[in-house]
CSV table of C-alpha atoms in Angstrom, one decimal:
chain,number,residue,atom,x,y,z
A,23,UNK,CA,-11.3,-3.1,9.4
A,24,UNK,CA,-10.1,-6.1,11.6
A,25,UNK,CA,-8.2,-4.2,14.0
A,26,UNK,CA,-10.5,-2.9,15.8
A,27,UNK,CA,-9.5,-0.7,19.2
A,28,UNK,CA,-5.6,-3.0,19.3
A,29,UNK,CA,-4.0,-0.9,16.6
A,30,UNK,CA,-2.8,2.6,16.8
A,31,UNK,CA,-0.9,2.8,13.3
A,32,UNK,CA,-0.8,0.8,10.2
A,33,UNK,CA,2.5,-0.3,8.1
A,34,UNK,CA,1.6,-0.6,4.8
A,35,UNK,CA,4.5,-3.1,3.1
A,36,UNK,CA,5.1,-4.9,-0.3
A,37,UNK,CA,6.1,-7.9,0.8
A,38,UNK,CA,8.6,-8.1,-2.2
A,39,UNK,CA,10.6,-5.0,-0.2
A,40,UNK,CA,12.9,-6.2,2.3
A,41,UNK,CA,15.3,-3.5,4.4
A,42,UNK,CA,18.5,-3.5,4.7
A,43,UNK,CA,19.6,-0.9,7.0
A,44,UNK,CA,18.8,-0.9,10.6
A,45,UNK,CA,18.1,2.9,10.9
A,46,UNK,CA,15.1,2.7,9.0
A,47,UNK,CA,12.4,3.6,11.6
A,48,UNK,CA,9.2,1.9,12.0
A,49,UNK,CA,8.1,3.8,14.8
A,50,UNK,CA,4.9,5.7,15.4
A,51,UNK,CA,3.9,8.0,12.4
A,52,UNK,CA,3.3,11.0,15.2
A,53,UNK,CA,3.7,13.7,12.6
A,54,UNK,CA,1.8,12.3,9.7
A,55,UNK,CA,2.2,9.8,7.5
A,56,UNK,CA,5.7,8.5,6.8
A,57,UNK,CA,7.1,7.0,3.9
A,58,UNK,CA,10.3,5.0,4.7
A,59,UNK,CA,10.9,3.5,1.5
A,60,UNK,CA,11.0,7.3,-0.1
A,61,UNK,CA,11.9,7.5,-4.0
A,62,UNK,CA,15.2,8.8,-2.4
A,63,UNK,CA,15.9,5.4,-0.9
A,64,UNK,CA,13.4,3.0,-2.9
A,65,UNK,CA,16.1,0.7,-5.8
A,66,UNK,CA,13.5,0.8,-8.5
A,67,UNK,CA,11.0,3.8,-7.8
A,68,UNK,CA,12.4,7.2,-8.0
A,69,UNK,CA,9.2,9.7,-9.0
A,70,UNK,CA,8.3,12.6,-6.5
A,71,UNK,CA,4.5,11.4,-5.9
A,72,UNK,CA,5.9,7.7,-5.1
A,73,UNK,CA,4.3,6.6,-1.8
A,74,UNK,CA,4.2,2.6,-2.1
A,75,UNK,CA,6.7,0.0,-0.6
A,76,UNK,CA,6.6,0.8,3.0
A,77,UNK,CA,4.2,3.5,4.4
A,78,UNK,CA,3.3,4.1,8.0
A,79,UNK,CA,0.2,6.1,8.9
A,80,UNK,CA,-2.1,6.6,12.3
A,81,UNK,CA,-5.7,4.8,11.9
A,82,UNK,CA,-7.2,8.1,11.9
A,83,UNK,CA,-4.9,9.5,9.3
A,84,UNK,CA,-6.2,6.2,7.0
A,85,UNK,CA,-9.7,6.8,7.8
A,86,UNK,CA,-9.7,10.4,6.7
A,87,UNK,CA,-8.4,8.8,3.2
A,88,UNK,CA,-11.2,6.5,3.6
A,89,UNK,CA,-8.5,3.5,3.0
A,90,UNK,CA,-6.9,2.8,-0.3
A,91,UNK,CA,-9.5,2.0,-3.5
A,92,UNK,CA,-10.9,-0.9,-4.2
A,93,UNK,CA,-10.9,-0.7,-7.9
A,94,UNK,CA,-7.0,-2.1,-8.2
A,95,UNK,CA,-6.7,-6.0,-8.6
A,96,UNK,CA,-3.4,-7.6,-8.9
A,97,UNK,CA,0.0,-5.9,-8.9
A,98,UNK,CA,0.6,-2.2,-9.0
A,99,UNK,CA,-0.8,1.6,-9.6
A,100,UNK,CA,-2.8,1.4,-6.2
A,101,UNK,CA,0.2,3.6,-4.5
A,102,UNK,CA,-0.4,6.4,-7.1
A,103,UNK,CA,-4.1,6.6,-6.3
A,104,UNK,CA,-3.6,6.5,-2.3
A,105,UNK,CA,-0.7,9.1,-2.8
A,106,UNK,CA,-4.2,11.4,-4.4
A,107,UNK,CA,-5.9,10.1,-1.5
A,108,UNK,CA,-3.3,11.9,0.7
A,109,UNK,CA,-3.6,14.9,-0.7
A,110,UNK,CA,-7.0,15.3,-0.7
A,111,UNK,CA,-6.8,14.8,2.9
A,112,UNK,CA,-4.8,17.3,3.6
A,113,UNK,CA,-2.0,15.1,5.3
A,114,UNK,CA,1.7,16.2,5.0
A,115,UNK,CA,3.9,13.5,4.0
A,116,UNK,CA,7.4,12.9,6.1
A,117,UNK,CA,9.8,10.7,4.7
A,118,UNK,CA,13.4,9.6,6.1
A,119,UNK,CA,16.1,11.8,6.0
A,120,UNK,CA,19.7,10.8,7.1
A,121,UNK,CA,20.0,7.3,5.8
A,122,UNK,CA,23.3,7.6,3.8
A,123,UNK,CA,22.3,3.8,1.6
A,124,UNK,CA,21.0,5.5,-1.2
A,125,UNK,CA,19.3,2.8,-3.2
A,126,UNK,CA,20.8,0.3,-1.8
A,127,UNK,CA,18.8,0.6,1.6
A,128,UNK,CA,16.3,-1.8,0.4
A,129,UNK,CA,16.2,-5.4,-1.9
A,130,UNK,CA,13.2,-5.3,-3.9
A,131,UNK,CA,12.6,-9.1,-5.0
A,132,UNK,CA,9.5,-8.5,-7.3
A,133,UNK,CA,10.3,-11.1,-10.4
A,134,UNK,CA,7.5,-10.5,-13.0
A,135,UNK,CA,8.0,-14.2,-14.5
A,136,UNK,CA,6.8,-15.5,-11.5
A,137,UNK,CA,3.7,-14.0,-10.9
A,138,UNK,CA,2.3,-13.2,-14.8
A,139,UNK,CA,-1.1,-12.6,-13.3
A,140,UNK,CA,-0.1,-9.5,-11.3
A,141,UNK,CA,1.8,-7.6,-14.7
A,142,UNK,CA,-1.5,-8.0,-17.1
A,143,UNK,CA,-2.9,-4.3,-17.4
A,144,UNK,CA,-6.0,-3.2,-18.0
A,145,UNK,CA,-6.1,0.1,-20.1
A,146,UNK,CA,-9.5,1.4,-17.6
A,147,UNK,CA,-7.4,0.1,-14.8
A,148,UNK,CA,-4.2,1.7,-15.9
A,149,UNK,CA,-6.1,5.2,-15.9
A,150,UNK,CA,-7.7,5.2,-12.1
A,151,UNK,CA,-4.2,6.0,-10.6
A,152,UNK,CA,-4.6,9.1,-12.3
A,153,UNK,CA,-7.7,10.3,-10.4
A,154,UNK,CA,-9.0,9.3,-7.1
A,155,UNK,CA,-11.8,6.9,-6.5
A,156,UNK,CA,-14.4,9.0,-5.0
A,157,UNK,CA,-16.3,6.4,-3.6
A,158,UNK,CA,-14.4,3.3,-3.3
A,159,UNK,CA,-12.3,2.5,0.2
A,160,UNK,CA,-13.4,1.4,3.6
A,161,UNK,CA,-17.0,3.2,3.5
A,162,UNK,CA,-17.6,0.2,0.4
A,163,UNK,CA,-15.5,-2.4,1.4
A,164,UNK,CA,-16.9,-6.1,1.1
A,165,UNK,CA,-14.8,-8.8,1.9
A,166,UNK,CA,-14.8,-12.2,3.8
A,167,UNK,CA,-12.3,-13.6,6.3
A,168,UNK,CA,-10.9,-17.2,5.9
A,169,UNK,CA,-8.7,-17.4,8.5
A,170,UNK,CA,-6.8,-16.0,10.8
A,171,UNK,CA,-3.4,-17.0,13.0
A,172,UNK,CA,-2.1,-15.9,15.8
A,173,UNK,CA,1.7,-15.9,16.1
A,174,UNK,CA,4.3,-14.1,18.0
A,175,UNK,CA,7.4,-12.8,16.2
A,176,UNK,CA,10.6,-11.0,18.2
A,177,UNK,CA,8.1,-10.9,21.1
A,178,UNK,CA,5.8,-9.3,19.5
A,179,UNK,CA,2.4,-10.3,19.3
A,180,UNK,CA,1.4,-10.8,15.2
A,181,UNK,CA,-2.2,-11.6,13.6
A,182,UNK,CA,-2.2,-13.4,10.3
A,183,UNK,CA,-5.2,-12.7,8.8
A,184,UNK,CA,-6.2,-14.2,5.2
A,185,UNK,CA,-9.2,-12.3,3.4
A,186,UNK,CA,-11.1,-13.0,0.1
A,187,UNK,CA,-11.9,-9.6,-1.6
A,188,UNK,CA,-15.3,-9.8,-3.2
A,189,UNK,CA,-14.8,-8.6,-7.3
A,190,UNK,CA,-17.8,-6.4,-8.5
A,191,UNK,CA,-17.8,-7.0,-11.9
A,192,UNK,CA,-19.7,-3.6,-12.5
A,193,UNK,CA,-16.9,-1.1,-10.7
A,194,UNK,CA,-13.9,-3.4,-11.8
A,195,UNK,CA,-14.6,-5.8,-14.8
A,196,UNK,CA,-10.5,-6.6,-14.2
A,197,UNK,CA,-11.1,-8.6,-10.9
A,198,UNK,CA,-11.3,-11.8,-12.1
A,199,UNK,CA,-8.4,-12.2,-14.9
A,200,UNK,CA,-6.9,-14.9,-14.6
């Protein structure tokens, strides 16, 4: 949404999934969307439908999936809904073939102790990865921005920006655990 006409693709990344072999490309998503951290590759996720980690996909290719949901607070499950998402859309999914690290391609430093908040569950919450959220995504979106930074990393140009997600109670009664 904050993009605007500077953005060509997106790279959707945990921030808890770091790689570890250089061949992983990052490039342009020109056939479709591309999952680099396949179940193939992934060290903890190994299901055929996985999609989360690290996915690359064109702007239009997101808009036709009108974004992810926003019905999923905290950590988890949003992947299995967009991976609906993509389907309805009709987008093929690529993922990488050659890489020869198995499961050890990527470190996945998620540590549940640390972040209690993001492994509570929800039993209404659990169930929406299981369909897809016909009307939540970027057509509903609602959101504020609190700041944004400008930075430049391996000489590329980089915006931080920080959001607050607005919780509506009614769609998601989860959005505010604490």
């Amino acid at each position: 949404m904050e993009s605007g006409n500077d953005t060509d693709y997106l790279a959707m990344h945990d921030v808890d999934l770091l790689p570890l072999n250089a061949a992983l490309d990052y490039g342009f998503p020109e056939e479709g969307p591309f999952h680099v951290a396949s179940p193939e590759l992934h060290p903890l996720y190994h299901y055929k439908t996985y999609v989360g980690g690290i996915l690359l996909l064109t702007k239009k290719h997101y808009h036709m999936c009108n974004g992810m949901s926003n019905r999923f607070w905290g950590w988890g499950r949003e992947d299995d809904e967009f991976y609906r998402r993509l389907r309805k859309a009709e987008l093929q999914l690529f993922r990488p073939s050659g890489i020869t690290t198995g499961y050890k391609t990527f470190l996945h430093i998620h540590d549940p102790a640390w972040r209690k908040r993001d492994q509570k569950r929800v039993a209404a919450q659990k169930q929406e990865q299981f369909k897809v959220d016909p009307d939540g995504g970027l057509t509903n979106l609602q959101y504020q921005v609190e700041s944004r930074q400008d930075l430049t990393i391996s000489s590329a140009p980089c915006t931080i920006i920080n959001v607050k997600l607005d919780c509506d109670q009614g769609q998601t009664p989860w959005c505010l655990l604490s």
